[in-house]
């Protein structure tokens, strides 16, 4: 028997019209150079309609890719909606890519329109004459005064909106599987790979973020995505926040921890999301700000050491909520925290639980698979590759359909982990980063967390070095906090109580800072190159 319920497409049009109709007073706050710009959703919606009409008037393809090279700003949020609402595909471009990769992604995606913040225009200088697909160049003024390269005929964004009457009526997306967004994974080797989100996947992911045991995003929230809008749609928050009717605080060019904390204090932010590194850099300044409005500080992108989470709990009154995900998973797969069953557990146990990546949110399925393709039990100790399935998980990459997928359609994460009997995922390492020493595994992530629990350590990354006797041995790169007089022996002494003796790094090398990838993670590829170089000149 077939059920008799309405089969209506899940689409971003619903989020937009709901916000326009019900949350006109909701605020979009952007930290601009000359002060905070506050726009009511009702006025923002008119601007989205103007941009939508402008895209139509350009005469670009019905599914044209609209590239954005932009910070977290109101204009970027306008493109987030105008492009998909008109059937086009929002391609958020990672401004940290190399010039070669920028040219590659823009051309591979065949962007017809590029919307660029003035301060980021110089990134195009080298490649502007190598972007044959781009027909319309739009410049968003940000007060930076950056030079505009010769070549592209930029149209001023504000002039474009002012001269285009808003498109009226309802936006309609007939096919919920139509592409809404495109985001390339930064890829440390090889060309970046495009992940293509659909209206359906984005809508379901947003809805998932409203769940109370997930992010619990609600109308009363003031949501601040610090994670860039070019990185997995700022973890989906620009869509989830407006679905709930929550205010959005967009930091634009504010990147310094003190600026970010001041912004959080100024607007009584309740929920903020950023890569672990941001929360780490903010930690020394926590006593200087009133962060009592916060109910959730969410981290992801790399493991969050429990020492950092505990520091936040002590100083800001709130631990960090861990989550794990990937560009290919929109990105949220699991959310950390203490389960209801353990609400009465000891504080020690809760610290342990919060250090785990978390449990799968509804609709996301996980499994662990060993090298032979056999599924492993959820016993908290069997280590296997984490594979993922669900309605907001990629089924392939743009024009590279089957890469990274299993024959039965699960996404291979490339991460090794364990899962316990109630679904807590613990990420042990990336498959390619785990260190094999004397036939045993050393988790570079666990070792990094142990090193970073030293109060004088700002950051630490561990890689394996080939070793004739043990196959591989760990080498740690460490950044001292401030002026701390930290020595390798002091780090080793600290580790002695935390890890097995054979986990102690062979070498501990201090650096002024660690190289990072396009998405802000420690670049182990760059460290490996550094290590090879230093081997050559002992
Ligand atoms: P990206 O697609 O750039 O978001 O990177 C996804 C990868 O980041 C994952 O496959 C993990 O290796 C890593 N990652 C993300 N979140 C976490 C986390 N909470 N703990 C450890 N690794 C993480």
XYZ file of C-alpha atoms and ligand atoms in Angstrom:
561
model
C 0.000 0.000 0.000
C 1.319 3.422 -0.904
C 0.846 6.204 1.660
C -1.163 9.288 0.867
C 1.004 12.174 2.020
C 2.065 15.144 -0.072
C 5.325 14.671 -1.881
C 6.715 18.195 -1.927
C 10.290 19.048 -2.826
C 12.553 19.961 0.079
C 14.195 23.167 -1.018
C 15.970 26.279 0.189
C 12.998 28.288 -1.081
C 11.198 27.143 2.056
C 13.876 28.572 4.335
C 13.868 31.867 2.492
C 10.108 32.366 2.343
C 9.636 31.237 5.941
C 12.256 33.745 7.123
C 10.864 36.508 4.928
C 7.337 35.946 6.180
C 7.894 35.127 9.836
C 11.267 36.482 10.895
C 11.364 39.951 9.330
C 12.874 41.411 12.515
C 15.631 38.806 12.763
C 18.977 40.530 12.467
C 21.939 39.925 10.218
C 24.917 41.612 11.795
C 28.176 42.049 9.900
C 31.346 43.353 11.522
C 32.350 45.833 8.845
C 35.485 47.939 8.876
C 33.678 51.063 10.087
C 31.365 49.377 12.588
C 28.704 46.693 12.826
C 26.108 46.743 10.061
C 22.728 45.480 11.225
C 20.122 44.525 8.626
C 16.647 43.180 9.324
C 15.797 39.986 7.440
C 12.895 41.812 5.768
C 15.346 44.237 4.122
C 17.907 41.531 3.438
C 15.220 39.485 1.662
C 14.537 42.358 -0.743
C 18.237 42.464 -1.569
C 18.236 38.692 -2.188
C 15.349 39.241 -4.595
C 17.312 42.002 -6.365
C 20.353 39.759 -6.752
C 18.135 36.928 -7.991
C 16.677 39.265 -10.634
C 20.174 40.409 -11.597
C 21.297 36.791 -12.141
C 18.241 36.228 -14.341
C 18.977 39.408 -16.289
C 22.568 38.309 -16.936
C 21.143 35.555 -19.097
C 23.455 32.932 -17.628
C 22.531 29.238 -17.794
C 19.575 28.083 -15.646
C 22.035 26.044 -13.589
C 24.993 28.415 -13.926
C 27.620 28.243 -11.232
C 27.917 31.464 -9.251
C 31.353 31.636 -7.680
C 31.918 33.616 -4.495
C 35.307 34.686 -3.229
C 34.151 36.318 -0.059
C 34.386 36.504 3.706
C 31.470 35.949 6.093
C 29.368 38.968 5.169
C 25.799 39.991 4.464
C 26.490 40.180 0.724
C 27.829 36.619 0.823
C 24.653 35.555 2.617
C 22.640 37.186 -0.159
C 24.450 35.063 -2.733
C 23.914 31.985 -0.515
C 20.212 32.330 -1.225
C 19.885 34.175 -4.556
C 21.968 31.632 -6.474
C 20.176 28.425 -5.412
C 16.732 30.060 -5.284
C 17.019 30.813 -8.996
C 18.189 27.261 -9.733
C 21.826 28.282 -9.963
C 24.627 26.685 -8.004
C 26.537 28.582 -5.339
C 30.218 27.763 -5.649
C 31.989 29.018 -2.535
C 35.669 29.375 -3.353
C 38.335 28.797 -0.731
C 40.429 31.974 -0.668
C 43.361 30.042 0.815
C 43.889 27.961 -2.328
C 47.012 28.531 -4.378
C 46.607 30.593 -7.571
C 46.828 27.362 -9.600
C 44.090 25.685 -7.584
C 41.928 28.819 -7.730
C 42.170 28.791 -11.529
C 41.471 25.068 -11.498
C 38.306 25.192 -9.362
C 36.805 28.216 -11.121
C 37.359 26.618 -14.515
C 36.401 23.100 -13.459
C 33.161 24.401 -11.950
C 32.715 26.581 -15.076
C 31.693 29.577 -12.963
C 29.832 32.088 -15.133
C 29.490 34.722 -12.434
C 32.099 35.650 -9.827
C 31.204 37.718 -6.772
C 34.382 38.960 -5.111
C 35.165 41.007 -1.998
C 37.402 43.906 -2.912
C 40.074 42.799 -0.450
C 40.247 39.384 -2.159
C 40.430 40.670 -5.741
C 44.260 40.657 -5.692
C 44.078 36.839 -5.450
C 42.779 36.881 -9.013
C 45.533 39.120 -10.377
C 47.686 36.246 -11.583
C 44.868 34.190 -13.063
C 42.220 36.660 -14.262
C 43.179 36.078 -17.919
C 42.868 32.305 -17.478
C 39.216 32.146 -16.478
C 37.401 31.747 -19.809
C 34.071 30.672 -18.299
C 33.565 33.827 -16.223
C 31.243 36.283 -17.986
C 30.176 38.528 -15.119
C 32.463 39.979 -12.475
C 30.862 41.552 -9.415
C 32.833 43.563 -6.889
C 31.690 43.887 -3.291
C 33.225 46.970 -1.676
C 34.630 46.286 1.768
C 36.554 49.473 2.378
C 39.891 47.758 1.848
C 40.908 49.931 -1.105
C 42.681 46.904 -2.625
C 43.931 47.360 -6.193
C 41.764 45.990 -8.983
C 43.769 44.077 -11.606
C 43.476 45.105 -15.228
C 41.285 42.809 -17.311
C 38.017 41.830 -15.681
C 35.200 44.366 -16.100
C 33.867 44.498 -12.576
C 30.334 45.696 -11.840
C 29.815 47.259 -8.424
C 27.554 45.035 -6.282
C 25.616 47.890 -4.677
C 25.057 49.582 -8.026
C 23.865 46.303 -9.486
C 21.329 45.821 -6.684
C 20.187 49.438 -6.799
C 19.562 49.257 -10.530
C 17.722 45.906 -10.507
C 14.115 45.711 -9.311
C 13.489 42.803 -6.923
C 12.142 39.590 -8.415
C 8.695 39.019 -6.968
C 6.579 35.983 -6.276
C 7.591 32.646 -4.864
C 10.828 30.926 -5.756
C 10.162 27.366 -6.812
C 12.510 24.444 -7.101
C 10.680 21.510 -8.645
C 13.378 18.882 -8.233
C 14.734 18.636 -4.701
C 17.794 16.835 -6.047
C 18.797 19.856 -8.066
C 22.264 21.103 -7.122
C 22.252 24.063 -4.734
C 25.919 24.396 -3.854
C 29.404 23.303 -4.781
C 32.400 23.215 -2.494
C 35.816 21.824 -3.359
C 37.779 19.916 -0.747
C 41.154 21.504 -0.293
C 43.042 18.268 -0.990
C 46.674 18.257 0.095
C 47.658 16.279 -2.989
C 46.122 16.243 -6.455
C 43.416 18.531 -7.763
C 40.640 19.655 -5.421
C 37.463 17.574 -5.681
C 34.029 19.153 -5.933
C 31.245 18.158 -3.543
C 27.814 19.020 -4.966
C 25.078 19.672 -2.408
C 21.413 19.482 -3.331
C 18.410 21.449 -2.106
C 17.210 18.317 -0.383
C 20.523 17.542 1.323
C 20.959 21.121 2.504
C 17.396 21.337 3.780
C 17.670 18.064 5.707
C 21.088 19.000 7.103
C 19.636 22.329 8.304
C 16.678 20.603 9.891
C 19.110 18.200 11.559
C 20.910 21.157 13.154
C 17.679 22.280 14.811
C 17.392 19.035 16.783
C 17.863 19.625 20.518
C 20.395 16.825 20.893
C 22.180 18.134 17.814
C 22.980 21.881 17.705
C 19.517 22.795 18.966
C 19.407 25.971 16.882
C 16.302 27.973 17.787
C 14.683 31.326 17.196
C 16.157 32.823 20.381
C 19.716 32.047 19.281
C 22.329 34.495 18.093
C 24.479 32.318 15.846
C 28.014 33.288 14.891
C 29.713 31.177 12.242
C 33.404 31.983 12.501
C 34.131 29.017 10.256
C 34.438 30.616 6.822
C 31.463 30.662 4.492
C 33.783 29.143 1.864
C 34.321 26.098 4.059
C 31.394 23.652 3.780
C 28.826 26.459 3.805
C 30.067 27.668 7.199
C 28.997 24.235 8.435
C 25.469 24.908 7.168
C 24.741 27.564 9.805
C 23.629 30.322 7.383
C 20.796 28.008 6.319
C 19.956 26.481 9.714
C 19.908 29.848 11.502
C 17.383 31.371 9.105
C 15.281 28.198 9.122
C 14.945 28.664 12.893
C 14.710 32.471 12.741
C 17.902 33.007 14.753
C 20.029 36.147 14.435
C 23.291 35.751 12.528
C 26.538 37.482 13.428
C 29.055 37.493 10.592
C 32.641 38.429 11.452
C 33.734 39.511 7.932
C 37.428 40.393 8.171
C 37.641 40.029 11.953
C 39.980 37.137 12.482
C 41.936 38.084 15.597
C 40.751 36.250 18.727
C 40.232 39.495 20.633
C 38.058 40.951 17.837
C 36.007 37.758 17.694
C 35.474 37.594 21.452
C 34.517 41.289 21.516
C 31.979 40.646 18.753
C 30.546 37.725 20.718
C 30.257 39.880 23.830
C 28.773 42.867 21.958
C 25.928 40.902 20.398
C 25.334 38.393 23.188
C 26.128 35.480 20.880
C 24.620 32.203 22.090
C 26.146 29.758 19.638
C 29.471 30.077 17.836
C 31.265 27.642 15.578
C 34.917 27.567 14.556
C 37.874 25.312 13.891
C 39.663 24.105 17.020
C 42.604 26.422 16.286
C 40.400 29.507 16.687
C 39.230 28.425 20.149
C 42.825 27.651 21.038
C 44.048 31.127 20.065
C 41.116 32.715 21.912
C 41.790 30.793 25.144
C 44.343 33.209 26.713
C 41.856 36.103 26.400
C 38.771 34.496 27.918
C 39.004 36.338 31.250
C 38.774 39.690 29.463
C 35.282 39.209 28.043
C 31.753 38.587 29.252
C 30.743 35.445 27.390
C 27.863 34.536 29.687
C 25.393 34.545 26.769
C 27.048 31.488 25.179
C 25.215 28.176 25.319
C 27.336 26.347 22.750
C 30.842 26.706 21.385
C 31.227 24.203 18.592
C 34.503 22.918 17.185
C 35.411 20.693 14.297
C 37.893 20.202 11.523
C 40.417 18.535 13.805
C 40.392 16.905 17.215
C 39.770 19.235 20.145
C 42.058 18.380 23.065
C 40.139 17.993 26.308
C 42.649 20.324 27.978
C 41.362 23.099 25.714
C 37.724 22.240 26.271
C 38.293 22.201 30.040
C 40.062 25.529 29.890
C 36.967 27.006 28.228
C 34.758 25.414 30.844
C 36.779 26.946 33.651
C 37.211 30.404 32.153
C 34.099 30.914 30.026
C 31.766 28.576 31.905
C 31.129 26.354 28.899
C 33.084 23.412 27.482
C 33.661 23.110 23.743
C 31.171 20.927 21.889
C 33.141 18.587 19.697
C 31.865 17.510 16.312
C 33.208 15.501 13.450
C 32.383 15.839 9.820
C 33.703 16.443 6.339
C 33.030 18.618 3.325
C 31.483 15.465 1.855
C 29.023 15.275 4.796
C 27.679 18.860 4.578
C 29.552 18.614 7.149
C 27.905 17.460 10.377
C 27.939 13.717 11.091
C 28.424 13.471 14.846
C 27.979 15.822 17.800
C 29.822 15.457 21.071
C 28.723 15.903 24.646
C 27.482 13.869 27.569
C 24.652 11.420 26.871
C 21.518 11.453 29.034
C 22.482 8.074 30.466
C 25.739 9.535 31.809
C 24.320 12.824 33.085
C 25.098 11.717 36.641
C 28.599 10.437 35.854
C 31.707 11.751 37.595
C 33.266 14.954 36.326
C 36.282 12.904 35.206
C 34.103 10.667 33.055
C 32.331 13.671 31.550
C 35.674 15.171 30.553
C 36.458 11.850 28.857
C 33.115 11.805 27.034
C 33.454 15.380 25.832
C 36.849 14.548 24.354
C 35.216 11.993 22.052
C 34.067 13.281 18.670
C 30.448 12.449 19.494
C 27.464 10.400 18.414
C 25.815 10.347 14.980
C 23.001 12.831 14.513
C 19.673 11.401 13.286
C 19.747 10.201 9.653
C 23.528 9.747 9.597
C 24.779 6.150 9.673
C 28.319 5.125 10.538
C 30.170 1.849 10.205
C 33.731 0.713 10.838
C 35.492 -1.384 8.247
C 38.877 -3.116 8.408
C 41.509 -3.434 5.666
C 39.782 -6.526 4.259
C 36.442 -4.770 3.966
C 34.957 -6.576 6.987
C 32.636 -4.647 9.251
C 33.906 -4.262 12.825
C 31.833 -4.277 16.022
C 30.918 -1.127 17.973
C 32.905 -2.198 21.028
C 34.882 0.965 21.688
C 38.201 -0.679 20.859
C 38.144 -2.153 17.325
C 39.817 0.347 15.015
C 38.661 0.626 11.420
C 37.963 3.121 8.687
C 34.875 5.196 9.434
C 32.374 4.962 6.578
C 29.300 7.126 6.349
C 25.844 7.013 4.751
C 22.921 9.403 4.897
C 20.852 11.935 2.974
C 23.462 14.715 3.308
C 26.466 12.528 2.521
C 28.065 12.799 -0.944
C 27.480 9.912 -3.335
C 30.433 10.951 -5.512
C 32.365 14.028 -6.595
C 31.612 16.474 -9.378
C 32.685 14.757 -12.606
C 34.550 12.098 -10.585
C 31.532 10.051 -9.670
C 32.748 6.953 -7.916
C 35.934 8.097 -6.180
C 36.009 7.691 -2.430
C 32.898 5.495 -2.352
C 32.500 1.815 -1.542
C 30.794 -0.548 -3.984
C 27.667 -0.454 -1.797
C 27.525 3.340 -1.814
C 29.066 4.382 1.525
C 31.480 7.301 1.769
C 35.010 6.336 2.770
C 36.120 9.022 5.229
C 39.802 8.100 5.254
C 39.665 8.439 9.053
C 40.363 5.616 11.481
C 38.181 5.407 14.537
C 36.436 3.347 17.161
C 32.737 3.411 18.034
C 31.393 2.280 21.386
C 28.174 0.474 22.214
C 26.099 3.670 22.377
C 27.567 5.238 19.243
C 30.370 7.467 20.529
C 32.886 7.892 17.727
C 36.530 8.380 18.603
C 38.741 9.440 15.734
C 42.104 7.744 16.115
C 43.829 9.283 13.116
C 43.712 9.857 9.381
C 44.547 6.573 7.643
C 47.578 8.234 6.113
C 48.779 9.934 9.325
C 48.763 7.038 11.755
C 52.292 6.038 12.772
C 53.249 2.380 12.606
C 55.996 1.735 15.132
C 57.265 -1.808 15.625
C 54.021 -3.269 14.320
C 51.919 -1.177 16.755
C 49.962 1.989 16.036
C 50.643 5.379 17.480
C 47.808 7.843 17.027
C 49.297 11.168 15.984
C 46.063 12.825 17.157
C 46.283 11.375 20.690
C 49.938 12.274 20.937
C 49.249 15.840 19.750
C 46.464 16.210 22.314
C 48.749 14.966 25.075
C 51.450 17.469 24.082
C 48.923 20.293 23.787
C 47.703 19.620 27.318
C 50.986 21.197 28.512
C 50.098 24.768 29.503
C 53.131 26.198 27.695
C 52.261 24.578 24.376
C 50.240 26.556 21.881
C 50.090 23.955 19.109
C 51.601 20.573 18.304
C 51.613 18.299 15.279
C 53.123 14.840 15.093
C 54.279 12.963 12.010
C 56.038 9.651 11.422
C 59.645 9.419 10.282
C 60.951 6.309 8.546
C 63.028 4.259 10.939
C 65.189 1.237 9.997
C 64.408 -0.600 13.224
C 60.790 0.320 14.041
C 59.475 1.158 10.533
C 58.319 4.571 11.763
C 58.895 6.744 14.821
C 57.015 9.896 15.865
C 58.503 13.358 15.523
C 56.691 16.285 17.165
C 56.605 19.882 15.980
C 55.661 22.219 18.795
C 54.822 25.925 19.065
C 55.529 27.455 22.479
C 52.838 29.609 24.084
C 54.072 33.200 24.276
C 57.554 33.547 25.711
C 57.483 30.212 27.577
C 60.936 28.676 28.158
C 59.883 25.185 27.175
C 62.492 22.518 26.333
C 62.096 19.116 24.615
C 62.848 17.414 27.936
C 60.059 19.312 29.659
C 57.631 18.121 26.976
C 58.894 14.523 27.352
C 58.550 14.723 31.125
C 54.954 15.914 30.713
C 54.187 13.052 28.330
C 55.590 10.347 30.590
C 52.420 10.143 32.685
C 50.097 10.482 29.708
C 51.289 8.040 27.049
C 53.147 4.745 26.782
C 56.928 5.040 26.819
C 57.307 3.863 23.230
C 54.986 6.697 22.128
C 57.496 9.355 23.273
C 58.588 11.352 20.206
C 62.094 10.715 18.953
C 62.518 14.408 18.273
C 60.674 17.441 19.537
C 61.277 20.394 17.277
C 60.127 23.921 18.116
C 58.723 26.162 15.390
C 57.422 29.749 15.565
C 54.198 28.528 13.935
C 52.847 25.391 12.284
C 52.126 25.276 8.555
C 48.363 25.046 7.906
C 46.268 23.727 5.024
C 43.663 25.725 3.111
C 41.092 24.760 5.713
C 43.246 25.728 8.664
C 44.381 22.248 9.723
C 47.995 21.405 10.530
C 49.611 20.626 7.188
C 51.334 17.311 7.705
C 52.420 17.322 4.073
C 54.357 20.557 4.669
C 55.834 19.120 7.883
C 56.915 15.975 6.057
C 58.654 18.136 3.468
C 60.302 20.083 6.279
C 61.441 16.851 7.901
C 62.865 15.534 4.627
C 64.729 18.816 4.163
C 66.162 18.709 7.671
C 67.248 15.083 7.161
C 69.259 16.186 4.148
C 71.161 18.720 6.240
C 71.519 17.201 9.700
P 37.166 18.872 5.673
O 36.498 18.170 4.574
O 38.167 19.876 5.230
O 36.166 19.459 6.620
O 38.021 17.805 6.489
C 37.441 16.657 7.026
C 38.458 15.928 7.860
O 38.821 16.723 8.994
C 37.970 14.647 8.455
O 38.038 13.581 7.536
C 38.897 14.476 9.638
O 40.138 13.920 9.250
C 39.130 15.888 10.097
N 38.217 16.206 11.221
C 37.090 16.898 11.180
N 36.541 17.008 12.407
C 37.358 16.342 13.256
C 37.346 16.058 14.656
N 36.398 16.519 15.452
N 38.347 15.300 15.154
C 39.327 14.827 14.366
N 39.404 15.066 13.053
C 38.437 15.812 12.500
